[in-house]
mmCIF file of N, CA and C in Angstrom:
data_model
loop_
_atom_site.group_PDB
_atom_site.id
_atom_site.type_symbol
_atom_site.label_atom_id
_atom_site.label_comp_id
_atom_site.label_asym_id
_atom_site.label_seq_id
_atom_site.Cartn_x
_atom_site.Cartn_y
_atom_site.Cartn_z
ATOM 1 N N UNK A 1 7.114 -11.200 -15.711
ATOM 2 C CA UNK A 1 8.004 -11.646 -16.183
ATOM 3 C C UNK A 1 7.922 -13.387 -16.159
ATOM 4 N N UNK A 2 7.401 -13.831 -15.061
ATOM 5 C CA UNK A 2 7.187 -15.218 -15.317
ATOM 6 C C UNK A 2 6.607 -15.341 -16.342
ATOM 7 N N UNK A 3 5.128 -15.026 -16.444
ATOM 8 C CA UNK A 3 4.637 -15.769 -18.092
ATOM 9 C C UNK A 3 5.438 -15.476 -19.134
ATOM 10 N N UNK A 4 5.863 -14.132 -19.059
ATOM 11 C CA UNK A 4 7.461 -14.138 -20.077
ATOM 12 C C UNK A 4 7.730 -15.504 -20.312
ATOM 13 N N UNK A 5 8.451 -15.946 -18.991
ATOM 14 C CA UNK A 5 9.522 -16.687 -19.515
ATOM 15 C C UNK A 5 8.917 -18.246 -19.525
ATOM 16 N N UNK A 6 7.537 -18.577 -19.152
ATOM 17 C CA UNK A 6 7.079 -19.472 -19.169
ATOM 18 C C UNK A 6 6.963 -19.253 -21.026
ATOM 19 N N UNK A 7 6.430 -18.767 -21.275
ATOM 20 C CA UNK A 7 6.013 -18.332 -22.551
ATOM 21 C C UNK A 7 7.381 -18.825 -23.341
ATOM 22 N N UNK A 8 8.189 -17.851 -23.301
ATOM 23 C CA UNK A 8 9.899 -18.605 -24.071
ATOM 24 C C UNK A 8 10.140 -20.318 -23.723
ATOM 25 N N UNK A 9 10.011 -20.674 -22.575
ATOM 26 C CA UNK A 9 9.753 -22.186 -22.417
ATOM 27 C C UNK A 9 8.759 -22.845 -23.663
ATOM 28 N N UNK A 10 8.163 -22.273 -23.210
ATOM 29 C CA UNK A 10 6.780 -23.042 -24.571
ATOM 30 C C UNK A 10 7.215 -23.178 -25.955
ATOM 31 N N UNK A 11 8.155 -21.665 -26.170
ATOM 32 C CA UNK A 11 8.426 -22.235 -27.980
ATOM 33 C C UNK A 11 9.524 -22.787 -27.793
ATOM 34 N N UNK A 12 10.435 -23.282 -26.768
ATOM 35 C CA UNK A 12 11.757 -23.909 -26.923
ATOM 36 C C UNK A 12 11.376 -25.511 -26.869
ATOM 37 N N UNK A 13 10.682 -25.600 -26.325
ATOM 38 C CA UNK A 13 10.285 -27.252 -25.319
ATOM 39 C C UNK A 13 10.356 -28.310 -26.508
ATOM 40 N N UNK A 14 8.969 -27.424 -27.397
ATOM 41 C CA UNK A 14 9.056 -28.848 -28.587
ATOM 42 C C UNK A 14 9.952 -28.577 -29.610
ATOM 43 N N UNK A 15 11.077 -27.915 -29.334
ATOM 44 C CA UNK A 15 11.972 -28.229 -30.397
ATOM 45 C C UNK A 15 13.256 -29.081 -29.561
ATOM 46 N N UNK A 16 13.604 -28.492 -28.562
ATOM 47 C CA UNK A 16 14.894 -29.625 -27.931
ATOM 48 C C UNK A 16 14.502 -30.478 -27.052
ATOM 49 N N UNK A 17 13.127 -31.129 -27.081
ATOM 50 C CA UNK A 17 12.902 -32.079 -26.173
ATOM 51 C C UNK A 17 13.365 -33.465 -26.206
ATOM 52 N N UNK A 18 14.161 -33.085 -27.601
ATOM 53 C CA UNK A 18 14.713 -34.553 -27.597
ATOM 54 C C UNK A 18 16.035 -34.627 -26.929
ATOM 55 N N UNK A 19 16.425 -33.489 -26.835
ATOM 56 C CA UNK A 19 18.267 -33.125 -26.231
ATOM 57 C C UNK A 19 18.233 -32.301 -25.028
ATOM 58 N N UNK A 20 17.115 -31.539 -24.661
ATOM 59 C CA UNK A 20 17.330 -31.292 -23.127
ATOM 60 C C UNK A 20 16.053 -31.562 -22.546
ATOM 61 N N UNK A 21 16.048 -31.689 -21.185
ATOM 62 C CA UNK A 21 15.137 -32.038 -20.176
ATOM 63 C C UNK A 21 14.294 -30.992 -19.910
ATOM 64 N N UNK A 22 13.558 -30.730 -19.492
ATOM 65 C CA UNK A 22 12.258 -29.695 -19.120
ATOM 66 C C UNK A 22 13.490 -28.749 -17.818
ATOM 67 N N UNK A 23 13.479 -29.301 -16.916
ATOM 68 C CA UNK A 23 14.187 -28.912 -16.003
ATOM 69 C C UNK A 23 15.966 -27.673 -16.963
ATOM 70 N N UNK A 24 16.193 -27.995 -17.602
ATOM 71 C CA UNK A 24 17.340 -27.969 -18.509
ATOM 72 C C UNK A 24 17.058 -25.963 -19.209
ATOM 73 N N UNK A 25 15.690 -26.964 -19.916
ATOM 74 C CA UNK A 25 15.139 -25.542 -21.070
ATOM 75 C C UNK A 25 14.500 -24.774 -19.976
ATOM 76 N N UNK A 26 13.954 -24.816 -19.163
ATOM 77 C CA UNK A 26 13.213 -23.738 -17.394
ATOM 78 C C UNK A 26 14.585 -23.215 -17.313
ATOM 79 N N UNK A 27 15.957 -23.605 -17.121
ATOM 80 C CA UNK A 27 16.646 -23.106 -16.933
ATOM 81 C C UNK A 27 17.608 -21.839 -17.663
ATOM 82 N N UNK A 28 17.465 -22.484 -18.801
ATOM 83 C CA UNK A 28 17.996 -21.692 -19.728
ATOM 84 C C UNK A 28 17.038 -20.389 -20.196
ATOM 85 N N UNK A 29 15.687 -20.562 -19.822
ATOM 86 C CA UNK A 29 14.301 -20.046 -19.799
ATOM 87 C C UNK A 29 14.260 -18.541 -18.864
ATOM 88 N N UNK A 30 15.411 -18.876 -17.970
ATOM 89 C CA UNK A 30 15.711 -17.487 -17.034
ATOM 90 C C UNK A 30 15.376 -18.263 -15.312
ATOM 91 N N UNK A 31 14.558 -19.304 -15.377
ATOM 92 C CA UNK A 31 14.137 -20.262 -13.776
ATOM 93 C C UNK A 31 15.220 -20.484 -13.095
ATOM 94 N N UNK A 32 15.845 -19.568 -12.119
ATOM 95 C CA UNK A 32 16.511 -20.246 -11.248
ATOM 96 C C UNK A 32 16.738 -21.508 -10.727
ATOM 97 N N UNK A 33 15.616 -21.826 -10.591
ATOM 98 C CA UNK A 33 15.179 -23.387 -10.119
ATOM 99 C C UNK A 33 13.947 -23.758 -10.359
ATOM 100 N N UNK A 34 13.666 -25.182 -10.102
ATOM 101 C CA UNK A 34 12.848 -26.171 -10.467
ATOM 102 C C UNK A 34 11.299 -26.002 -9.826
ATOM 103 N N UNK A 35 11.221 -25.211 -8.522
ATOM 104 C CA UNK A 35 10.343 -25.274 -7.914
ATOM 105 C C UNK A 35 9.729 -23.475 -8.283
ATOM 106 N N UNK A 36 10.145 -22.710 -8.958
ATOM 107 C CA UNK A 36 10.268 -21.310 -9.191
ATOM 108 C C UNK A 36 9.285 -21.927 -10.485
ATOM 109 N N UNK A 37 10.182 -22.503 -11.808
ATOM 110 C CA UNK A 37 9.393 -22.657 -12.416
ATOM 111 C C UNK A 37 8.083 -23.509 -12.820
ATOM 112 N N UNK A 38 7.797 -24.277 -11.304
ATOM 113 C CA UNK A 38 7.099 -25.257 -11.862
ATOM 114 C C UNK A 38 5.957 -24.235 -11.358
ATOM 115 N N UNK A 39 5.948 -23.799 -10.221
ATOM 116 C CA UNK A 39 5.144 -22.632 -9.736
ATOM 117 C C UNK A 39 4.793 -21.879 -10.844
ATOM 118 N N UNK A 40 5.549 -21.115 -11.258
ATOM 119 C CA UNK A 40 5.162 -20.507 -12.716
ATOM 120 C C UNK A 40 4.174 -20.638 -13.979
ATOM 121 N N UNK A 41 4.922 -22.205 -13.710
ATOM 122 C CA UNK A 41 3.508 -22.737 -15.151
ATOM 123 C C UNK A 41 2.456 -23.381 -14.553
ATOM 124 N N UNK A 42 2.421 -23.803 -13.361
ATOM 125 C CA UNK A 42 1.370 -24.186 -12.947
ATOM 126 C C UNK A 42 0.287 -22.512 -13.277
ATOM 127 N N UNK A 43 0.867 -21.634 -12.264
ATOM 128 C CA UNK A 43 -0.030 -20.320 -11.802
ATOM 129 C C UNK A 43 -0.172 -19.684 -13.961
ATOM 130 N N UNK A 44 0.700 -19.930 -14.451
ATOM 131 C CA UNK A 44 0.191 -19.280 -16.338
ATOM 132 C C UNK A 44 -0.744 -20.415 -16.811
ATOM 133 N N UNK A 45 -0.310 -21.997 -16.934
ATOM 134 C CA UNK A 45 -1.375 -23.092 -17.712
ATOM 135 C C UNK A 45 -2.088 -23.420 -16.794
ATOM 136 N N UNK A 46 -2.393 -23.890 -15.162
ATOM 137 C CA UNK A 46 -3.160 -24.209 -14.970
ATOM 138 C C UNK A 46 -2.743 -25.755 -14.525
ATOM 139 N N UNK A 47 -1.629 -25.906 -14.963
ATOM 140 C CA UNK A 47 -1.481 -27.759 -14.957
ATOM 141 C C UNK A 47 -0.180 -27.174 -14.979
ATOM 142 N N UNK A 48 1.105 -28.551 -13.983
ATOM 143 C CA UNK A 48 1.848 -28.902 -13.797
ATOM 144 C C UNK A 48 2.717 -28.929 -15.548
ATOM 145 N N UNK A 49 4.178 -28.592 -16.007
ATOM 146 C CA UNK A 49 4.316 -28.817 -17.021
ATOM 147 C C UNK A 49 3.986 -30.483 -17.824
ATOM 148 N N UNK A 50 4.344 -31.372 -17.045
ATOM 149 C CA UNK A 50 3.825 -32.932 -18.009
ATOM 150 C C UNK A 50 2.591 -33.356 -17.756
ATOM 151 N N UNK A 51 1.953 -33.117 -16.996
ATOM 152 C CA UNK A 51 0.862 -32.344 -17.387
ATOM 153 C C UNK A 51 -0.045 -32.011 -18.580
ATOM 154 N N UNK A 52 0.489 -30.903 -18.574
ATOM 155 C CA UNK A 52 0.456 -29.688 -19.494
ATOM 156 C C UNK A 52 0.411 -30.421 -21.404
ATOM 157 N N UNK A 53 1.441 -31.114 -21.496
ATOM 158 C CA UNK A 53 1.944 -31.684 -22.508
ATOM 159 C C UNK A 53 1.769 -32.636 -22.597
ATOM 160 N N UNK A 54 0.906 -33.922 -21.839
ATOM 161 C CA UNK A 54 0.057 -34.866 -21.912
ATOM 162 C C UNK A 54 -1.060 -34.196 -22.240
ATOM 163 N N UNK A 55 -1.884 -33.565 -21.685
ATOM 164 C CA UNK A 55 -2.792 -33.114 -22.221
ATOM 165 C C UNK A 55 -3.124 -32.687 -24.102
ATOM 166 N N UNK A 56 -2.042 -31.295 -23.924
ATOM 167 C CA UNK A 56 -1.707 -31.166 -25.464
ATOM 168 C C UNK A 56 -1.546 -32.541 -26.975
ATOM 169 N N UNK A 57 -0.530 -33.126 -26.348
ATOM 170 C CA UNK A 57 -0.643 -34.539 -27.511
ATOM 171 C C UNK A 57 -2.192 -35.199 -27.054
ATOM 172 N N UNK A 58 -3.281 -35.437 -26.180
ATOM 173 C CA UNK A 58 -3.936 -35.962 -26.183
ATOM 174 C C UNK A 58 -5.159 -35.372 -26.835
ATOM 175 N N UNK A 59 -5.157 -34.126 -27.048
ATOM 176 C CA UNK A 59 -5.505 -32.943 -27.793
ATOM 177 C C UNK A 59 -5.621 -33.328 -28.773
ATOM 178 N N UNK A 60 -4.386 -33.334 -29.533
ATOM 179 C CA UNK A 60 -3.719 -33.413 -30.822
ATOM 180 C C UNK A 60 -3.923 -34.748 -31.650
ATOM 181 N N UNK A 61 -4.086 -35.703 -30.580
ATOM 182 C CA UNK A 61 -4.324 -37.132 -30.716
ATOM 183 C C UNK A 61 -5.987 -36.998 -31.020
ATOM 184 N N UNK A 62 -6.734 -36.530 -30.783
ATOM 185 C CA UNK A 62 -7.773 -36.566 -30.685
ATOM 186 C C UNK A 62 -8.575 -35.536 -31.948
ATOM 187 N N UNK A 63 -7.664 -34.603 -32.049
ATOM 188 C CA UNK A 63 -8.065 -33.693 -33.462
ATOM 189 C C UNK A 63 -7.756 -34.551 -34.578
ATOM 190 N N UNK A 64 -6.372 -35.454 -34.661
ATOM 191 C CA UNK A 64 -6.087 -35.915 -35.718
ATOM 192 C C UNK A 64 -7.345 -37.182 -36.228
ATOM 193 N N UNK A 65 -8.104 -37.956 -34.969
ATOM 194 C CA UNK A 65 -8.726 -38.716 -35.157
ATOM 195 C C UNK A 65 -10.438 -38.175 -35.701
ATOM 196 N N UNK A 66 -10.903 -36.887 -35.185
ATOM 197 C CA UNK A 66 -11.681 -36.015 -35.749
ATOM 198 C C UNK A 66 -11.557 -36.098 -37.037
ATOM 199 N N UNK A 67 -10.375 -35.711 -37.773
ATOM 200 C CA UNK A 67 -10.313 -35.194 -39.120
ATOM 201 C C UNK A 67 -10.222 -36.331 -39.817
ATOM 202 N N UNK A 68 -9.615 -37.913 -39.422
ATOM 203 C CA UNK A 68 -9.568 -38.794 -40.224
ATOM 204 C C UNK A 68 -10.793 -39.389 -40.992
#
């Protein structure tokens, strides 16, 4: 179930990150508290959310550099 909630979060975060915090979107995704969300996210993705999104941004930048 938490894997589904993490997937739901990942679908909505890029669309709403300008308007909502990670914690608010996590709660909207069905997590009752921040600790449960962070533990589930790390279990599913191997990183905490902030580190995960930093890694994804870096990968996107590097991909852009390779295509340029």
